[in-house]
mmCIF file of C-alpha atoms in Angstrom:
data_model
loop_
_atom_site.group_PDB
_atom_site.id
_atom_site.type_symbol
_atom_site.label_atom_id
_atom_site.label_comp_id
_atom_site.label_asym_id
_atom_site.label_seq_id
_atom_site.Cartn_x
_atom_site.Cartn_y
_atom_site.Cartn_z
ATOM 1 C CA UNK A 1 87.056 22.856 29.348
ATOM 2 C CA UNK A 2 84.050 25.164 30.082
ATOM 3 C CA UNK A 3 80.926 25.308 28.117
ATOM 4 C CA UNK A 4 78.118 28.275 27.922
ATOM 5 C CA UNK A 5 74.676 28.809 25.747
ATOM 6 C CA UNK A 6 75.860 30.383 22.187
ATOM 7 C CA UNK A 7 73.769 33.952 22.865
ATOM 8 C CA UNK A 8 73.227 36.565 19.791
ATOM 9 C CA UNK A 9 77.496 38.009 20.739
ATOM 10 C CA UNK A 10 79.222 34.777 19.445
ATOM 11 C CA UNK A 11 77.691 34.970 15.785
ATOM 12 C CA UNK A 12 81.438 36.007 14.707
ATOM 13 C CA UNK A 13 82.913 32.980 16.843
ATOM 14 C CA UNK A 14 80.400 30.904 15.088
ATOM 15 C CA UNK A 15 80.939 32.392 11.545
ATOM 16 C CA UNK A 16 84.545 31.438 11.708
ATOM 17 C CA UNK A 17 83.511 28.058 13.032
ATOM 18 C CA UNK A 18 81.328 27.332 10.295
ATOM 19 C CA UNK A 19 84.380 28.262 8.373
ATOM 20 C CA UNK A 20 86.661 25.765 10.488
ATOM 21 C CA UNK A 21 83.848 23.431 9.627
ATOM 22 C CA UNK A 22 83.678 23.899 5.617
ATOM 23 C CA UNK A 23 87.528 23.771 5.824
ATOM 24 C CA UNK A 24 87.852 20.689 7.710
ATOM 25 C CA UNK A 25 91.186 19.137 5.607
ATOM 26 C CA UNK A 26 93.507 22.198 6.426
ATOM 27 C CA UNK A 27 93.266 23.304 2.853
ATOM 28 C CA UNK A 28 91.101 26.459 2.182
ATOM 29 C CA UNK A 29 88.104 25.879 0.053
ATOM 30 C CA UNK A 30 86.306 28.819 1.617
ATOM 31 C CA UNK A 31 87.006 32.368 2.471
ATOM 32 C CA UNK A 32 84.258 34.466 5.119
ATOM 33 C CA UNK A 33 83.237 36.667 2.337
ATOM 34 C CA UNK A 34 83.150 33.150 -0.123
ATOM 35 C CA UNK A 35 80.868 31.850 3.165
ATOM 36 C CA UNK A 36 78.316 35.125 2.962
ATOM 37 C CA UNK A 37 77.817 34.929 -0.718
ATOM 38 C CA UNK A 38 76.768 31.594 -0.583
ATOM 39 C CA UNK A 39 73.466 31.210 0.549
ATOM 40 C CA UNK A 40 73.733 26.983 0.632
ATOM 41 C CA UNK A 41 76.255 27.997 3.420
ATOM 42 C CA UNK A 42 75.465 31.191 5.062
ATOM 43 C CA UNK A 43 72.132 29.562 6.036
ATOM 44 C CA UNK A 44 73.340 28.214 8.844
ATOM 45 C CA UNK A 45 74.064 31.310 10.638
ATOM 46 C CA UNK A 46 71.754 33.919 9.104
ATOM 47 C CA UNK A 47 69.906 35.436 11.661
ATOM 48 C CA UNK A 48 71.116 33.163 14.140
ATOM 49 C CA UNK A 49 69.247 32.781 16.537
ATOM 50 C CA UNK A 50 65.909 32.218 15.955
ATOM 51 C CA UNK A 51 62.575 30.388 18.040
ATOM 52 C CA UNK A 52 63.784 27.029 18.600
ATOM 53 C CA UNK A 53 67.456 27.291 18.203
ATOM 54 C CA UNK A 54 69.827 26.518 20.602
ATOM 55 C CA UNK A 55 74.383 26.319 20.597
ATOM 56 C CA UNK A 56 77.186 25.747 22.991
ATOM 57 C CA UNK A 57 80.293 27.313 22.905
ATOM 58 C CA UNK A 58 83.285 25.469 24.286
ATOM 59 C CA UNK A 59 86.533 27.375 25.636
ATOM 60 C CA UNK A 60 89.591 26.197 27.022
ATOM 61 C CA UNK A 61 91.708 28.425 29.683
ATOM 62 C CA UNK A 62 89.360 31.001 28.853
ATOM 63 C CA UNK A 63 89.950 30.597 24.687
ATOM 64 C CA UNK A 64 87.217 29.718 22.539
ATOM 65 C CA UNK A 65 88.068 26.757 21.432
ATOM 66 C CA UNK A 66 84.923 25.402 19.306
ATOM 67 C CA UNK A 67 80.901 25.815 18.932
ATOM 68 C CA UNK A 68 77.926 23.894 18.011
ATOM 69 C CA UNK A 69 74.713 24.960 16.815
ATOM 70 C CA UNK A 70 71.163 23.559 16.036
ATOM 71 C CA UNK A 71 69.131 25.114 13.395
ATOM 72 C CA UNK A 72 65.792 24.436 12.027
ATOM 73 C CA UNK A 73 65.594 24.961 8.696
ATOM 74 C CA UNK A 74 62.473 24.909 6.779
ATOM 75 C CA UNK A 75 61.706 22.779 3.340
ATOM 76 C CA UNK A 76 61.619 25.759 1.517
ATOM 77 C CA UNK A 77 65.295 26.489 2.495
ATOM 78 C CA UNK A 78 66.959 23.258 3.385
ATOM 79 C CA UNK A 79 70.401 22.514 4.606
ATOM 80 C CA UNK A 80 72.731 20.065 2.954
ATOM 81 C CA UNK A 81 71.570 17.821 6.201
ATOM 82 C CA UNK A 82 67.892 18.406 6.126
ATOM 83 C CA UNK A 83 65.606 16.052 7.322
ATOM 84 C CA UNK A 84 62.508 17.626 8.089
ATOM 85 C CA UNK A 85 61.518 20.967 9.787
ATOM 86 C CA UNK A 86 61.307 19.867 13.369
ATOM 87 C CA UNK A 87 64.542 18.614 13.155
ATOM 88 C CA UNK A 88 67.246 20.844 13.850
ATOM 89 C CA UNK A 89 70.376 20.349 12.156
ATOM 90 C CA UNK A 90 73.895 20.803 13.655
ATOM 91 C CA UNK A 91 76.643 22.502 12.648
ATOM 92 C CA UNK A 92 80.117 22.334 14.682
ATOM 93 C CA UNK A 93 83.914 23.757 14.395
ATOM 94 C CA UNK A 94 86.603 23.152 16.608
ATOM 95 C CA UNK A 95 89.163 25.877 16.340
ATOM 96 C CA UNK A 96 92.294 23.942 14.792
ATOM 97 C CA UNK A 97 94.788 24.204 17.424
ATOM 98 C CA UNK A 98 92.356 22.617 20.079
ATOM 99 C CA UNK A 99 91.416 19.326 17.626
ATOM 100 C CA UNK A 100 91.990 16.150 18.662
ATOM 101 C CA UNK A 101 91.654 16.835 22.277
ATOM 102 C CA UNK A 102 88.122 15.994 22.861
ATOM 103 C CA UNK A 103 86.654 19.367 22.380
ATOM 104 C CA UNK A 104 84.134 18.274 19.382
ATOM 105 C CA UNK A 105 82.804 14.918 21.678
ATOM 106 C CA UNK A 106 81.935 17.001 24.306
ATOM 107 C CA UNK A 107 80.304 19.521 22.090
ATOM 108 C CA UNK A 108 78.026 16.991 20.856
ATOM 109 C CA UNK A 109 77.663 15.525 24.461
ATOM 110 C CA UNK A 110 76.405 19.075 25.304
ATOM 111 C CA UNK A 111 73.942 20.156 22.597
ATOM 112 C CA UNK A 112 72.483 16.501 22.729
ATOM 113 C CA UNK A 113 71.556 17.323 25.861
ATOM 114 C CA UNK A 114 70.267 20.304 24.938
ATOM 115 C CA UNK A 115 67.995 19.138 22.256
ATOM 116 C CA UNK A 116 66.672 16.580 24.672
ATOM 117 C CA UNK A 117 65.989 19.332 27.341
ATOM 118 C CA UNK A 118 64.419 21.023 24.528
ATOM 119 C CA UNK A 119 61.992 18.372 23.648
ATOM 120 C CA UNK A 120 63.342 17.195 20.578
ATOM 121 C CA UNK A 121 63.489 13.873 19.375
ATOM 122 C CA UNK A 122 66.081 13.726 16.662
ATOM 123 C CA UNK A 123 68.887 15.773 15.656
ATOM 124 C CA UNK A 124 70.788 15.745 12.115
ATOM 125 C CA UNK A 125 73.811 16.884 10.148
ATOM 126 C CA UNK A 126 75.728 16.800 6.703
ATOM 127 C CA UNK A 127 79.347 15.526 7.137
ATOM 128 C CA UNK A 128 81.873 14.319 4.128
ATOM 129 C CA UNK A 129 82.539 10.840 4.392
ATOM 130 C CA UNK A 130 85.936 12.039 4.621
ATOM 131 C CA UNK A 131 85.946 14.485 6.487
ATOM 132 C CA UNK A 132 87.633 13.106 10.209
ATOM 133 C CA UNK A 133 84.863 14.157 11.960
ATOM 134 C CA UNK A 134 82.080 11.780 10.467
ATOM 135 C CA UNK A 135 83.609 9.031 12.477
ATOM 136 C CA UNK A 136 83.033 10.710 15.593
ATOM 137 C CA UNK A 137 79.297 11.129 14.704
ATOM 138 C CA UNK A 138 79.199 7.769 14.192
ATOM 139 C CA UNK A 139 80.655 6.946 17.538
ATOM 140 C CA UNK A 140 78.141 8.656 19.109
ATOM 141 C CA UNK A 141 75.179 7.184 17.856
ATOM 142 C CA UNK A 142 74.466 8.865 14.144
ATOM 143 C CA UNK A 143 73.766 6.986 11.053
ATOM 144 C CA UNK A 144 73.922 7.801 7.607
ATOM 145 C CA UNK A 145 70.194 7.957 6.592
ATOM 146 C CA UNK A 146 71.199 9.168 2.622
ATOM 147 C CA UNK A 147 73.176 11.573 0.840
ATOM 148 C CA UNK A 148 72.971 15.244 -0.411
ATOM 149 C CA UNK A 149 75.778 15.788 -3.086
ATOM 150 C CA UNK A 150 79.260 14.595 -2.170
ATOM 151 C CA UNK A 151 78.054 14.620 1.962
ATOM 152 C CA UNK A 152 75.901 12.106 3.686
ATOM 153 C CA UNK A 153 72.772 12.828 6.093
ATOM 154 C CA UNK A 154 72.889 12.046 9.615
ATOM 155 C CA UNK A 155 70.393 11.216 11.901
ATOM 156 C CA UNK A 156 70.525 10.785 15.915
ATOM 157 C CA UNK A 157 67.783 9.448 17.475
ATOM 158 C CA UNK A 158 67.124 11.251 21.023
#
């Protein structure tokens, strides 16, 4: 597995992870053009990137196999996972043939490193309680600091 900075080029790959990501049980609850009408969800790449923002793309014998991506979204346009503004929030999508082989642990293992290189001191996130991957956020050190809807708030200390 090889990792690189997410540059300006891989907003597609991360569009269709943020896809991945909203679609997390196999069934389709979102469509690309569903994603860009929504503003709750298009947030979170619109004008990606911008001052502050940092991602890691993951590939496997040379594939993409699955990005991550911290945002900073302001109070006046939160995501589901918002904490505050210097907090950026993550957003990650394995591509489905590559899950369950590690490639979302080291993504995190990457842009936590990342954040700390960058200074920050917390990172969070909005996960289902369902959803598979909340358990590996949990594993790595996030906890559930309240809840936005049906999702819960995540907060890692750095």
């Amino acid at each position: 597995m090889r990792f690189r900075p997410a540059v300006p080029g891989d907003l597609p790959h991360l569009i269709d992870m943020l896809l991945e990501a909203y679609n997390w049980g196999g069934v389709e609850r979102f469509t690309t053009d569903q994603l860009a009408l929504n503003d709750n969800a298009w947030r979170y790449i619109d004008g990606w990137p911008r001052a502050g923002e940092f991602g890691v793309i993951a590939a496997v014998d040379g594939r993409r196999a699955g990005a991550v991506w911290a945002r900073l979204m302001p109070s006046s346009r939160p995501g589901y996972g918002y904490v505050a503004d210097d907090v950026p929030e993550l957003s990650l999508g394995v591509v489905a043939e590559f899950r369950g082989q590690g490639v979302g642990r080291a993504l995190l293992g990457e842009v936590i490193t990342a954040a700390r290189l960058a200074g920050y001191e917390r990172l969070s996130l909005s996960v289902e309680p369902e959803n598979f991957a909340a358990g590996l956020y949990r594993s790595v050190g996030f906890e559930v600091v309240g809840r936005n809807g049906g999702s819960d708030t995540m907060v890692l200390a750095l």
